[in-house]
């Protein structure tokens, strides 16, 4: 009889089995805090926000390669081998926070676009009303 396929570890299993005191995980947490602060600070600077967005999307895209590299060299920076072939760990601690930042940026872009469209429509109606008064 064949052995049953093992399912990948769940969110709670990954989070509880992780030693969060490791320096590289603390550094990763600081990196994510800095990314969030840059996300918030870039609301008024559109070009910075676009660059930040593209960098985060690029990092998420490269997460598979980062996972493979980390899996081969984990002894250099970690006490434990966290980097599974399915990529669950890197998805949770690396990609998910970056994706949350990108979602925040997209939501602000949609909000700003809706505001501009509303202002434009209001301006069009004002101009139309002024035109009607002149007749």
Short mmCIF file of N, CA and C in Angstrom, two decimals:
data_model
loop_
_atom_site.label_atom_id
_atom_site.label_comp_id
_atom_site.label_asym_id
_atom_site.label_seq_id
_atom_site.Cartn_x
_atom_site.Cartn_y
_atom_site.Cartn_z
N UNK A 1 0.84 -1.18 0.00
CA UNK A 1 0.00 0.00 0.00
C UNK A 1 0.88 1.25 0.00
N UNK A 2 0.49 2.26 -0.76
CA UNK A 2 1.27 3.48 -0.87
C UNK A 2 1.05 4.37 0.35
N UNK A 3 2.10 5.10 0.70
CA UNK A 3 1.98 6.05 1.81
C UNK A 3 1.13 7.23 1.36
N UNK A 4 0.30 7.74 2.24
CA UNK A 4 -0.53 8.89 1.86
C UNK A 4 0.34 10.10 1.59
N UNK A 5 -0.10 10.92 0.65
CA UNK A 5 0.62 12.15 0.33
C UNK A 5 0.52 13.10 1.51
N UNK A 6 1.63 13.67 1.88
CA UNK A 6 1.59 14.63 3.00
C UNK A 6 1.19 15.98 2.45
N UNK A 7 0.29 16.60 3.15
CA UNK A 7 -0.16 17.92 2.72
C UNK A 7 0.82 18.97 3.23
N UNK A 8 0.90 20.09 2.55
CA UNK A 8 1.82 21.14 3.00
C UNK A 8 1.37 21.68 4.35
N UNK A 9 2.32 22.17 5.13
CA UNK A 9 1.96 22.70 6.45
C UNK A 9 1.05 23.92 6.31
N UNK A 10 0.15 24.05 7.24
CA UNK A 10 -0.78 25.18 7.21
C UNK A 10 -0.16 26.44 7.78
N UNK A 11 -0.91 27.49 7.72
CA UNK A 11 -0.46 28.79 8.19
C UNK A 11 -0.05 28.73 9.66
N UNK A 12 -0.90 28.17 10.48
CA UNK A 12 -0.60 28.13 11.92
C UNK A 12 0.63 27.28 12.20
N UNK A 13 0.80 26.17 11.49
CA UNK A 13 1.97 25.31 11.70
C UNK A 13 3.25 26.03 11.34
N UNK A 14 3.24 26.74 10.23
CA UNK A 14 4.43 27.48 9.81
C UNK A 14 4.76 28.57 10.82
N UNK A 15 3.75 29.30 11.25
CA UNK A 15 3.99 30.42 12.16
C UNK A 15 4.43 29.96 13.55
N UNK A 16 3.90 28.84 14.05
CA UNK A 16 4.28 28.38 15.38
C UNK A 16 5.63 27.67 15.39
N UNK A 17 6.04 27.09 14.29
CA UNK A 17 7.32 26.37 14.24
C UNK A 17 8.50 27.27 13.88
N UNK A 18 8.24 28.52 13.65
CA UNK A 18 9.30 29.44 13.25
C UNK A 18 9.94 30.09 14.47
N UNK A 19 11.26 30.12 14.50
CA UNK A 19 12.00 30.80 15.57
C UNK A 19 12.14 32.27 15.17
N UNK A 20 11.25 33.11 15.67
CA UNK A 20 11.19 34.51 15.26
C UNK A 20 12.32 35.35 15.82
N UNK A 21 13.16 34.74 16.67
CA UNK A 21 14.28 35.51 17.23
C UNK A 21 15.53 35.45 16.36
N UNK A 22 15.49 34.70 15.27
CA UNK A 22 16.65 34.63 14.39
C UNK A 22 16.91 36.00 13.77
N UNK A 23 18.17 36.42 13.72
CA UNK A 23 18.49 37.77 13.22
C UNK A 23 17.99 38.04 11.80
N UNK A 24 18.04 37.08 10.92
CA UNK A 24 17.60 37.33 9.55
C UNK A 24 16.09 37.50 9.49
N UNK A 25 15.34 36.85 10.39
CA UNK A 25 13.88 37.05 10.42
C UNK A 25 13.54 38.42 11.01
N UNK A 26 14.32 38.85 12.00
CA UNK A 26 14.13 40.19 12.55
C UNK A 26 14.44 41.22 11.46
N UNK A 27 15.51 40.99 10.72
CA UNK A 27 15.84 41.88 9.61
C UNK A 27 14.76 41.91 8.55
N UNK A 28 14.18 40.76 8.26
CA UNK A 28 13.08 40.70 7.29
C UNK A 28 11.86 41.47 7.79
N UNK A 29 11.58 41.36 9.09
CA UNK A 29 10.46 42.11 9.68
C UNK A 29 10.72 43.61 9.58
N UNK A 30 11.95 44.03 9.84
CA UNK A 30 12.31 45.46 9.73
C UNK A 30 12.15 45.91 8.27
N UNK A 31 12.58 45.06 7.34
CA UNK A 31 12.41 45.36 5.91
C UNK A 31 10.94 45.58 5.57
N UNK A 32 10.06 44.72 6.08
CA UNK A 32 8.63 44.86 5.79
C UNK A 32 8.04 46.12 6.43
N UNK A 33 8.50 46.46 7.62
CA UNK A 33 8.04 47.70 8.26
C UNK A 33 8.48 48.91 7.43
N UNK A 34 9.74 48.89 6.97
CA UNK A 34 10.23 49.98 6.14
C UNK A 34 9.47 50.07 4.82
N UNK A 35 9.15 48.92 4.22
CA UNK A 35 8.34 48.93 2.99
C UNK A 35 6.97 49.54 3.24
N UNK A 36 6.36 49.19 4.37
CA UNK A 36 5.05 49.76 4.69
C UNK A 36 5.15 51.27 4.91
N UNK A 37 6.19 51.70 5.61
CA UNK A 37 6.36 53.14 5.83
C UNK A 37 6.58 53.88 4.51
N UNK A 38 7.35 53.27 3.60
CA UNK A 38 7.54 53.88 2.28
C UNK A 38 6.23 53.90 1.50
N UNK A 39 5.44 52.85 1.65
CA UNK A 39 4.13 52.83 1.00
C UNK A 39 3.28 54.01 1.49
N UNK A 40 3.28 54.22 2.79
CA UNK A 40 2.50 55.33 3.36
C UNK A 40 3.08 56.68 2.97
N UNK A 41 4.40 56.80 3.00
CA UNK A 41 5.04 58.08 2.70
C UNK A 41 4.95 58.44 1.22
N UNK A 42 4.76 57.46 0.36
CA UNK A 42 4.76 57.72 -1.08
C UNK A 42 3.39 58.10 -1.62
N UNK A 43 2.39 58.23 -0.77
CA UNK A 43 1.05 58.58 -1.25
C UNK A 43 1.03 59.92 -1.99
N UNK A 44 1.88 60.84 -1.59
CA UNK A 44 1.91 62.15 -2.22
C UNK A 44 2.93 62.25 -3.35
N UNK A 45 3.70 61.19 -3.56
CA UNK A 45 4.76 61.19 -4.58
C UNK A 45 4.52 60.03 -5.54
N UNK A 46 3.81 60.33 -6.60
CA UNK A 46 3.32 59.30 -7.51
C UNK A 46 4.44 58.48 -8.15
N UNK A 47 5.51 59.13 -8.60
CA UNK A 47 6.60 58.41 -9.27
C UNK A 47 7.34 57.49 -8.30
N UNK A 48 7.54 57.96 -7.08
CA UNK A 48 8.17 57.12 -6.06
C UNK A 48 7.29 55.90 -5.80
N UNK A 49 5.99 56.13 -5.74
CA UNK A 49 5.04 55.05 -5.47
C UNK A 49 5.06 54.02 -6.60
N UNK A 50 5.15 54.48 -7.84
CA UNK A 50 5.21 53.54 -8.97
C UNK A 50 6.48 52.70 -8.88
N UNK A 51 7.61 53.34 -8.60
CA UNK A 51 8.87 52.61 -8.47
C UNK A 51 8.83 51.60 -7.33
N UNK A 52 8.29 52.02 -6.20
CA UNK A 52 8.15 51.15 -5.04
C UNK A 52 7.25 49.96 -5.37
N UNK A 53 6.14 50.24 -6.04
CA UNK A 53 5.20 49.19 -6.45
C UNK A 53 5.90 48.17 -7.36
N UNK A 54 6.61 48.66 -8.36
CA UNK A 54 7.29 47.77 -9.30
C UNK A 54 8.39 46.94 -8.62
N UNK A 55 9.11 47.55 -7.69
CA UNK A 55 10.13 46.80 -6.95
C UNK A 55 9.50 45.67 -6.13
N UNK A 56 8.40 45.96 -5.46
CA UNK A 56 7.75 44.93 -4.65
C UNK A 56 7.20 43.81 -5.52
N UNK A 57 6.58 44.16 -6.64
CA UNK A 57 6.06 43.14 -7.55
C UNK A 57 7.22 42.30 -8.11
N UNK A 58 8.33 42.94 -8.42
CA UNK A 58 9.51 42.22 -8.90
C UNK A 58 10.05 41.26 -7.85
N UNK A 59 10.08 41.68 -6.59
CA UNK A 59 10.54 40.80 -5.52
C UNK A 59 9.62 39.60 -5.35
N UNK A 60 8.32 39.84 -5.44
CA UNK A 60 7.37 38.72 -5.33
C UNK A 60 7.57 37.76 -6.50
N UNK A 61 7.79 38.31 -7.68
CA UNK A 61 8.03 37.48 -8.86
C UNK A 61 9.28 36.61 -8.66
N UNK A 62 10.31 37.16 -8.03
CA UNK A 62 11.56 36.44 -7.82
C UNK A 62 11.55 35.55 -6.58
N UNK A 63 10.45 35.50 -5.86
CA UNK A 63 10.39 34.74 -4.60
C UNK A 63 10.74 33.26 -4.80
N UNK A 64 10.34 32.67 -5.90
CA UNK A 64 10.65 31.26 -6.15
C UNK A 64 12.16 31.06 -6.26
N UNK A 65 12.82 31.97 -6.96
CA UNK A 65 14.27 31.88 -7.11
C UNK A 65 14.97 32.16 -5.78
N UNK A 66 14.46 33.11 -5.04
CA UNK A 66 15.01 33.41 -3.71
C UNK A 66 14.85 32.20 -2.81
N UNK A 67 13.70 31.52 -2.89
CA UNK A 67 13.44 30.33 -2.08
C UNK A 67 14.44 29.22 -2.42
N UNK A 68 14.68 29.01 -3.71
CA UNK A 68 15.64 27.98 -4.13
C UNK A 68 17.04 28.30 -3.63
N UNK A 69 17.44 29.55 -3.76
CA UNK A 69 18.76 29.98 -3.31
C UNK A 69 18.88 29.84 -1.80
N UNK A 70 17.86 30.23 -1.07
CA UNK A 70 17.87 30.13 0.38
C UNK A 70 17.85 28.66 0.83
N UNK A 71 17.14 27.81 0.11
CA UNK A 71 17.10 26.39 0.45
C UNK A 71 18.48 25.75 0.29
N UNK A 72 19.25 26.19 -0.67
CA UNK A 72 20.60 25.64 -0.89
C UNK A 72 21.61 26.18 0.13
N UNK A 73 21.38 27.38 0.64
CA UNK A 73 22.37 28.04 1.50
C UNK A 73 21.86 28.39 2.89
N UNK A 74 20.83 27.72 3.37
CA UNK A 74 20.21 28.10 4.64
C UNK A 74 21.16 28.02 5.82
N UNK A 75 22.16 27.14 5.77
CA UNK A 75 23.10 26.99 6.89
C UNK A 75 23.95 28.25 7.11
N UNK A 76 24.05 29.07 6.10
CA UNK A 76 24.86 30.29 6.21
C UNK A 76 24.20 31.38 7.05
N UNK A 77 22.87 31.33 7.17
CA UNK A 77 22.18 32.43 7.86
C UNK A 77 21.09 31.99 8.83
N UNK A 78 20.78 30.70 8.90
CA UNK A 78 19.65 30.26 9.70
C UNK A 78 20.00 29.02 10.52
N UNK A 79 19.29 28.83 11.63
CA UNK A 79 19.46 27.63 12.44
C UNK A 79 18.69 26.45 11.86
N UNK A 80 17.59 26.75 11.17
CA UNK A 80 16.69 25.70 10.68
C UNK A 80 16.43 25.86 9.18
N UNK A 81 16.06 24.78 8.56
CA UNK A 81 15.70 24.78 7.14
C UNK A 81 14.21 25.10 7.02
N UNK A 82 13.91 26.33 6.70
CA UNK A 82 12.52 26.77 6.56
C UNK A 82 12.02 26.68 5.12
N UNK A 83 12.90 26.60 4.18
CA UNK A 83 12.56 26.82 2.77
C UNK A 83 12.16 25.51 2.10
N UNK A 84 10.87 25.22 2.13
CA UNK A 84 10.33 23.99 1.54
C UNK A 84 10.16 24.16 0.03
N UNK A 85 10.04 23.04 -0.64
CA UNK A 85 9.92 23.06 -2.10
C UNK A 85 8.60 23.69 -2.56
N UNK A 86 7.58 23.63 -1.73
CA UNK A 86 6.30 24.24 -2.08
C UNK A 86 6.30 25.75 -1.94
N UNK A 87 7.26 26.27 -1.19
CA UNK A 87 7.36 27.72 -1.02
C UNK A 87 6.39 28.31 -0.03
N UNK A 88 5.84 27.50 0.87
CA UNK A 88 4.86 28.00 1.84
C UNK A 88 5.48 29.06 2.76
N UNK A 89 6.67 28.77 3.28
CA UNK A 89 7.30 29.69 4.23
C UNK A 89 7.62 31.03 3.58
N UNK A 90 8.26 31.00 2.43
CA UNK A 90 8.64 32.27 1.78
C UNK A 90 7.39 33.04 1.33
N UNK A 91 6.35 32.31 0.98
CA UNK A 91 5.10 32.98 0.60
C UNK A 91 4.50 33.73 1.78
N UNK A 92 4.57 33.12 2.97
CA UNK A 92 3.97 33.74 4.15
C UNK A 92 4.80 34.89 4.70
N UNK A 93 6.11 34.69 4.81
CA UNK A 93 6.92 35.70 5.49
C UNK A 93 7.54 36.73 4.55
N UNK A 94 7.58 36.43 3.26
CA UNK A 94 8.20 37.36 2.32
C UNK A 94 7.18 37.94 1.35
N UNK A 95 6.49 37.09 0.62
CA UNK A 95 5.60 37.56 -0.45
C UNK A 95 4.31 38.19 0.07
N UNK A 96 3.69 37.58 1.07
CA UNK A 96 2.39 38.09 1.55
C UNK A 96 2.46 39.54 2.03
N UNK A 97 3.44 39.92 2.87
CA UNK A 97 3.50 41.33 3.28
C UNK A 97 3.75 42.28 2.11
N UNK A 98 4.58 41.85 1.15
CA UNK A 98 4.81 42.70 -0.02
C UNK A 98 3.54 42.85 -0.84
N UNK A 99 2.80 41.76 -0.99
CA UNK A 99 1.54 41.83 -1.73
C UNK A 99 0.51 42.70 -1.01
N UNK A 100 0.52 42.68 0.31
CA UNK A 100 -0.40 43.56 1.06
C UNK A 100 -0.08 45.02 0.77
N UNK A 101 1.20 45.36 0.70
CA UNK A 101 1.59 46.73 0.35
C UNK A 101 1.13 47.09 -1.06
N UNK A 102 1.29 46.16 -2.00
CA UNK A 102 0.86 46.45 -3.37
C UNK A 102 -0.65 46.61 -3.45
N UNK A 103 -1.39 45.84 -2.66
CA UNK A 103 -2.85 45.99 -2.64
C UNK A 103 -3.23 47.36 -2.09
N UNK A 104 -2.54 47.80 -1.05
CA UNK A 104 -2.80 49.14 -0.50
C UNK A 104 -2.56 50.21 -1.57
N UNK A 105 -1.48 50.07 -2.32
CA UNK A 105 -1.18 51.04 -3.37
C UNK A 105 -2.25 51.02 -4.45
N UNK A 106 -2.67 49.84 -4.88
CA UNK A 106 -3.71 49.74 -5.92
C UNK A 106 -5.01 50.35 -5.42
N UNK A 107 -5.36 50.10 -4.17
CA UNK A 107 -6.59 50.69 -3.61
C UNK A 107 -6.50 52.21 -3.62
N UNK A 108 -5.34 52.77 -3.27
CA UNK A 108 -5.22 54.23 -3.30
C UNK A 108 -5.29 54.76 -4.73
N UNK A 109 -4.72 54.01 -5.68
CA UNK A 109 -4.81 54.44 -7.08
C UNK A 109 -6.26 54.45 -7.55
N UNK A 110 -7.02 53.44 -7.20
CA UNK A 110 -8.44 53.39 -7.58
C UNK A 110 -9.19 54.53 -6.91
N UNK A 111 -8.93 54.78 -5.64
CA UNK A 111 -9.58 55.86 -4.91
C UNK A 111 -9.28 57.22 -5.55
N UNK A 112 -8.00 57.46 -5.88
CA UNK A 112 -7.62 58.73 -6.51
C UNK A 112 -8.27 58.86 -7.89
N UNK A 113 -8.32 57.77 -8.63
CA UNK A 113 -8.95 57.81 -9.95
C UNK A 113 -10.42 58.14 -9.84
N UNK A 114 -11.12 57.53 -8.88
CA UNK A 114 -12.53 57.83 -8.68
C UNK A 114 -12.74 59.29 -8.28
N UNK A 115 -11.85 59.82 -7.45
CA UNK A 115 -11.95 61.23 -7.05
C UNK A 115 -11.77 62.16 -8.25
N UNK A 116 -10.78 61.86 -9.09
CA UNK A 116 -10.53 62.69 -10.27
C UNK A 116 -11.73 62.62 -11.22
N UNK A 117 -12.29 61.42 -11.39
CA UNK A 117 -13.46 61.28 -12.27
C UNK A 117 -14.65 62.06 -11.72
N UNK A 118 -14.83 62.05 -10.40
CA UNK A 118 -15.92 62.79 -9.78
C UNK A 118 -15.72 64.29 -9.97
N UNK A 119 -14.50 64.76 -9.75
CA UNK A 119 -14.20 66.18 -9.94
C UNK A 119 -14.42 66.60 -11.39
N UNK A 120 -14.00 65.76 -12.31
CA UNK A 120 -14.18 66.06 -13.73
C UNK A 120 -15.66 66.16 -14.08
N UNK A 121 -16.46 65.23 -13.60
CA UNK A 121 -17.89 65.25 -13.90
C UNK A 121 -18.55 66.48 -13.28
N UNK A 122 -18.14 66.83 -12.07
CA UNK A 122 -18.68 68.03 -11.42
C UNK A 122 -18.31 69.28 -12.22
N UNK A 123 -17.09 69.37 -12.68
CA UNK A 123 -16.65 70.49 -13.49
C UNK A 123 -17.41 70.56 -14.80
N UNK A 124 -17.64 69.41 -15.43
CA UNK A 124 -18.41 69.37 -16.68
C UNK A 124 -19.83 69.87 -16.45
N UNK A 125 -20.45 69.45 -15.36
CA UNK A 125 -21.82 69.89 -15.07
C UNK A 125 -21.86 71.39 -14.78
N UNK A 126 -20.86 71.94 -14.08
CA UNK A 126 -20.80 73.37 -13.82
C UNK A 126 -20.67 74.15 -15.12
N UNK A 127 -19.79 73.67 -16.00
CA UNK A 127 -19.59 74.35 -17.28
C UNK A 127 -20.87 74.30 -18.12
N UNK A 128 -21.56 73.17 -18.07
CA UNK A 128 -22.81 73.04 -18.81
C UNK A 128 -23.87 73.98 -18.26
N UNK A 129 -23.92 74.10 -16.92
CA UNK A 129 -24.89 74.99 -16.30
C UNK A 129 -24.59 76.45 -16.65
N UNK A 130 -23.31 76.83 -16.64
CA UNK A 130 -22.93 78.19 -17.00
C UNK A 130 -23.26 78.47 -18.46
N UNK A 131 -23.08 77.50 -19.29
CA UNK A 131 -23.41 77.65 -20.72
C UNK A 131 -24.91 77.87 -20.91
N UNK A 132 -25.70 77.13 -20.12
CA UNK A 132 -27.16 77.26 -20.19
C UNK A 132 -27.61 78.64 -19.71
N UNK A 133 -26.94 79.21 -18.72
CA UNK A 133 -27.31 80.53 -18.21
C UNK A 133 -27.02 81.62 -19.23
N UNK A 134 -25.96 81.47 -20.00
CA UNK A 134 -25.60 82.48 -20.99
C UNK A 134 -26.56 82.51 -22.15
N UNK A 135 -27.26 81.44 -22.40
CA UNK A 135 -28.21 81.40 -23.53
C UNK A 135 -29.39 82.22 -23.27
#
